[in-house]
Tab-separated table of C-alpha atoms in Angstrom:
chain	number	residue	atom	x	y	z
A	132	SER	CA	0.001	-0.002	0.001
A	133	GLN	CA	1.158	3.510	-0.640
A	134	GLN	CA	2.389	5.501	2.268
A	135	GLY	CA	3.158	9.153	2.714
A	136	GLU	CA	6.246	9.967	4.682
A	137	GLU	CA	7.040	13.529	5.517
A	138	ASP	CA	10.132	15.260	6.615
A	139	PRO	CA	11.110	16.908	8.708
A	140	GLN	CA	8.961	15.547	11.512
A	141	ALA	CA	9.262	18.885	13.248
A	142	LEU	CA	10.347	22.338	12.109
A	143	SER	CA	10.862	25.499	14.150
A	144	ILE	CA	11.351	28.870	12.477
A	145	GLN	CA	10.987	32.571	13.165
A	146	GLU	CA	8.166	34.683	11.791
A	147	GLY	CA	8.972	35.948	8.339
A	148	GLU	CA	11.069	32.931	7.398
A	149	ASN	CA	10.016	30.360	4.819
A	150	ALA	CA	9.039	26.833	5.811
A	151	THR	CA	9.524	23.866	3.504
A	152	MET	CA	8.014	20.462	4.144
A	153	ASN	CA	8.503	17.377	2.026
A	154	CYS	CA	6.336	14.354	1.342
A	155	SER	CA	7.246	11.087	-0.331
A	156	TYR	CA	4.890	8.336	-1.410
A	157	LYS	CA	5.252	4.896	-2.899
A	158	THR	CA	2.676	4.213	-5.604
A	159	SER	CA	0.792	5.974	-8.395
A	160	ILE	CA	-1.522	8.779	-7.476
A	161	ASN	CA	-4.450	10.667	-8.915
A	162	ASN	CA	-3.643	13.774	-6.968
A	163	LEU	CA	-1.833	14.939	-3.854
A	164	GLN	CA	-3.319	17.244	-1.261
A	165	TRP	CA	-1.960	19.141	1.696
A	166	TYR	CA	-3.902	19.632	4.897
A	167	ARG	CA	-3.272	21.634	8.051
A	168	GLN	CA	-4.262	20.529	11.532
A	169	ASN	CA	-4.256	22.966	14.410
A	170	SER	CA	-3.912	21.413	17.843
A	171	GLY	CA	-7.135	19.704	18.884
A	172	ARG	CA	-8.907	20.513	15.629
A	173	GLY	CA	-9.784	18.730	12.421
A	174	LEU	CA	-7.836	18.796	9.189
A	175	VAL	CA	-8.272	21.735	6.865
A	176	HIS	CA	-7.679	21.354	3.157
A	177	LEU	CA	-5.029	23.725	1.828
A	178	ILE	CA	-4.247	22.831	-1.755
A	179	LEU	CA	-4.592	20.031	-4.313
A	180	ILE	CA	-2.165	19.271	-7.100
A	181	ARG	CA	-3.039	16.820	-9.852
A	182	SER	CA	-0.632	14.144	-11.014
A	183	ASN	CA	-0.111	15.961	-14.336
A	184	GLU	CA	0.790	19.244	-12.639
A	185	ARG	CA	4.249	20.196	-11.437
A	186	GLU	CA	3.637	23.315	-9.406
A	187	LYS	CA	0.721	25.155	-7.881
A	188	HIS	CA	0.356	28.354	-5.888
A	189	SER	CA	-2.250	29.560	-3.447
A	190	GLY	CA	-1.504	32.764	-1.568
A	191	ARG	CA	1.649	32.154	0.472
A	192	LEU	CA	1.616	28.451	-0.353
A	193	ARG	CA	3.604	26.844	-3.113
A	194	VAL	CA	3.353	23.141	-3.829
A	195	THR	CA	5.523	21.144	-6.171
A	196	LEU	CA	5.048	17.597	-7.357
A	197	ASP	CA	7.631	15.302	-8.910
A	198	THR	CA	5.912	12.088	-9.923
A	199	SER	CA	9.176	10.570	-11.163
A	200	LYS	CA	10.580	10.855	-7.640
A	201	LYS	CA	7.199	10.307	-6.001
A	202	SER	CA	7.644	13.383	-3.889
A	203	SER	CA	6.019	16.713	-3.163
A	204	SER	CA	6.989	19.773	-1.220
A	205	LEU	CA	4.974	22.477	0.487
A	206	LEU	CA	6.549	25.892	0.865
A	207	ILE	CA	5.010	28.491	3.148
A	208	THR	CA	6.525	31.890	2.508
A	209	ALA	CA	6.775	34.721	5.011
A	210	SER	CA	5.493	32.521	7.817
A	211	ARG	CA	3.362	33.854	10.650
A	212	ALA	CA	2.808	32.642	14.187
A	213	ALA	CA	-0.696	31.607	13.073
A	214	ASP	CA	0.880	29.086	10.678
A	215	THR	CA	1.884	26.999	13.693
A	216	ALA	CA	0.204	23.625	13.098
A	217	SER	CA	0.822	20.126	11.786
A	218	TYR	CA	0.870	19.744	8.023
A	219	PHE	CA	-0.051	16.511	6.276
A	220	CYS	CA	0.159	15.377	2.715
A	221	ALA	CA	-2.580	13.057	1.486
A	222	THR	CA	-2.587	11.061	-1.691
A	223	GLY	CA	-5.545	9.959	-3.741
A	224	PRO	CA	-5.022	6.576	-5.417
A	225	PRO	CA	-5.654	6.440	-9.169
A	226	TYR	CA	-8.167	3.602	-9.048
A	227	ASN	CA	-11.851	3.903	-8.274
A	228	THR	CA	-11.711	5.140	-4.702
A	229	ASP	CA	-12.505	8.238	-2.671
A	230	LYS	CA	-10.196	7.583	0.225
A	231	LEU	CA	-7.212	9.713	1.116
A	232	ILE	CA	-4.007	8.220	2.426
A	233	PHE	CA	-2.271	10.545	4.841
A	234	GLY	CA	1.381	11.015	5.582
A	235	THR	CA	3.010	11.174	8.970
A	236	GLY	CA	2.912	14.963	9.146
A	237	THR	CA	5.298	17.789	9.927
A	238	ARG	CA	4.837	19.822	13.108
A	239	LEU	CA	5.613	23.437	12.310
A	240	GLN	CA	6.294	25.944	15.082
A	241	VAL	CA	6.591	29.586	14.082
A	242	PHE	CA	7.992	31.857	16.780
A	243	PRO	CA	6.962	35.509	16.877
B	155	GLU	CA	-18.346	28.859	6.044
B	156	PRO	CA	-20.288	25.589	6.452
B	157	GLU	CA	-18.741	23.148	8.873
B	158	VAL	CA	-18.842	19.472	9.673
B	159	THR	CA	-19.997	19.073	13.259
B	160	GLN	CA	-19.102	16.106	15.440
B	161	THR	CA	-20.478	15.085	18.791
B	162	PRO	CA	-19.458	14.368	21.420
B	163	SER	CA	-16.062	16.051	21.469
B	164	HIS	CA	-14.847	13.546	24.048
B	165	GLN	CA	-16.260	10.133	24.921
B	166	VAL	CA	-15.006	7.980	27.770
B	167	THR	CA	-16.284	4.405	27.778
B	168	GLN	CA	-15.571	1.181	29.564
B	169	ARG	CA	-14.054	-1.631	27.558
B	170	GLY	CA	-16.713	-3.858	26.043
B	171	GLN	CA	-19.313	-1.117	25.788
B	172	GLU	CA	-20.806	0.223	22.589
B	173	VAL	CA	-20.305	3.800	21.447
B	174	ILE	CA	-21.974	5.891	18.778
B	175	LEU	CA	-20.142	8.839	17.306
B	176	ARG	CA	-22.205	11.416	15.463
B	177	CYS	CA	-21.513	13.732	12.590
B	178	VAL	CA	-23.609	16.387	10.895
B	179	PRO	CA	-22.301	16.788	7.355
B	180	ILE	CA	-22.251	19.946	5.291
B	181	SER	CA	-25.730	20.121	3.835
B	182	ASN	CA	-25.039	19.734	0.106
B	183	HIS	CA	-22.314	17.135	0.495
B	184	LEU	CA	-23.012	13.624	-0.714
B	185	TYR	CA	-19.888	11.715	0.247
B	186	PHE	CA	-19.132	10.834	3.844
B	187	TYR	CA	-16.081	9.356	5.501
B	188	TRP	CA	-14.711	8.270	8.835
B	189	TYR	CA	-11.020	8.395	9.666
B	190	ARG	CA	-9.204	7.753	12.906
B	191	GLN	CA	-5.951	8.998	14.357
B	192	ILE	CA	-4.329	7.062	17.161
B	193	LEU	CA	-2.231	9.371	19.311
B	194	GLY	CA	1.054	10.147	17.578
B	195	GLN	CA	0.186	8.155	14.470
B	196	LYS	CA	-1.159	8.829	10.999
B	197	VAL	CA	-4.713	9.655	10.090
B	198	GLU	CA	-6.149	6.349	8.812
B	199	PHE	CA	-9.100	5.826	6.490
B	200	LEU	CA	-11.901	3.695	7.914
B	201	VAL	CA	-14.886	3.874	5.584
B	202	SER	CA	-16.583	5.849	2.832
B	203	PHE	CA	-20.341	6.140	2.422
B	204	TYR	CA	-22.349	7.304	-0.553
B	205	ASN	CA	-25.958	6.952	-1.595
B	206	ASN	CA	-26.835	5.296	1.710
B	207	GLU	CA	-24.351	2.512	1.443
B	208	ILE	CA	-20.715	1.780	2.171
B	209	SER	CA	-18.619	2.364	-0.928
B	210	GLU	CA	-15.294	1.332	0.540
B	211	LYS	CA	-13.867	0.180	3.846
B	212	SER	CA	-10.414	-0.468	5.183
B	213	GLU	CA	-9.051	-3.532	6.936
B	214	ILE	CA	-9.591	-1.729	10.218
B	215	PHE	CA	-13.345	-1.478	9.579
B	216	ASP	CA	-14.325	-4.994	10.617
B	217	ASP	CA	-17.574	-6.373	12.025
B	218	GLN	CA	-17.055	-4.342	15.171
B	219	PHE	CA	-17.827	-1.167	13.212
B	220	SER	CA	-20.911	0.029	11.396
B	221	VAL	CA	-22.100	3.277	9.848
B	222	GLU	CA	-25.485	4.635	8.974
B	223	ARG	CA	-27.367	7.784	8.134
B	224	PRO	CA	-30.587	7.089	9.971
B	225	ASP	CA	-32.452	10.331	9.480
B	226	GLY	CA	-30.920	11.743	6.323
B	227	SER	CA	-28.829	14.237	8.241
B	228	ASN	CA	-26.706	12.661	10.976
B	229	PHE	CA	-23.995	10.257	9.878
B	230	THR	CA	-23.013	7.869	12.666
B	231	LEU	CA	-20.190	5.492	13.441
B	232	LYS	CA	-21.016	2.690	15.865
B	233	ILE	CA	-18.297	0.719	17.571
B	234	ARG	CA	-19.431	-2.424	19.373
B	235	SER	CA	-17.545	-4.224	22.147
B	236	THR	CA	-14.940	-1.512	22.389
B	237	LYS	CA	-11.325	-2.442	23.059
B	238	LEU	CA	-8.478	-0.482	24.569
B	239	GLU	CA	-6.881	-0.146	21.136
B	240	ASP	CA	-9.971	1.640	19.830
B	241	SER	CA	-8.862	4.699	21.793
B	242	ALA	CA	-8.205	7.392	19.171
B	243	MET	CA	-9.480	10.578	17.591
B	244	TYR	CA	-12.260	9.796	15.146
B	245	PHE	CA	-12.800	12.272	12.364
B	246	CYS	CA	-15.818	12.584	10.143
B	247	ALA	CA	-15.221	14.105	6.714
B	248	THR	CA	-17.558	15.009	3.898
B	249	GLY	CA	-17.195	15.902	0.271
B	250	LYS	CA	-19.370	17.459	-2.380
B	251	THR	CA	-17.919	15.086	-4.935
B	252	GLY	CA	-15.967	11.870	-4.647
B	253	GLY	CA	-12.890	10.817	-6.538
B	254	ASN	CA	-10.196	11.990	-4.095
B	255	GLN	CA	-11.465	15.565	-4.121
B	256	PRO	CA	-10.921	17.806	-1.090
B	257	GLN	CA	-12.672	16.623	2.035
B	258	HIS	CA	-13.992	18.745	4.864
B	259	PHE	CA	-13.222	17.459	8.322
B	260	GLY	CA	-14.936	17.899	11.628
B	261	ASP	CA	-12.951	18.588	14.790
B	262	GLY	CA	-13.158	14.971	15.822
B	263	THR	CA	-14.325	12.909	18.763
B	264	ARG	CA	-11.672	11.834	21.209
B	265	LEU	CA	-12.602	8.295	22.259
B	266	SER	CA	-11.002	6.968	25.408
B	267	ILE	CA	-11.561	3.327	26.319
B	268	LEU	CA	-10.833	2.441	29.930
């Protein structure tokens, strides 16, 4: 089964700095999504990138996808204290399914 | 913005008891899911539900588990004969469309089995 592994497991930065998180997976995908989870809350969808796309932007978020390396990265530019959360990648298998397969997550701490 | 609502936020139950976790989906969403997250581990898919029937379930979702949408609004997850290892956060998610499209998650129910 495919499996998302993210690194780093934890990341601490100062406000204003950029944060980069990486995700690797093992099998073919239909798309890859990134979610944020604030402590004690549910997951919030951030951005979706299709398997035939290489890069996507949304506000301060930039996502890249390299299907040859089975990896993706999420870049948050000009980070803010409010960006402090766990970030998960989730892959959608290419066969007839709705389920998402989540990675292990990166805990981001942004210090004011 | 519409939200997925889950109740209760925290459920403490004795081992062997049955629990029912409830979810109110976003009103125009047709696809419903349950996931769980054991403390410190990944979010794991349990089951998907569409058109009043299970469309897919994981290996975790055995005979101990069941889902239903009894009144056309609430979407419930029932866990029978709970075990210590069922302790986890259980998340309900809904989607307007299927096919790995973005899902909207509730804040979860923390289930603690004693």
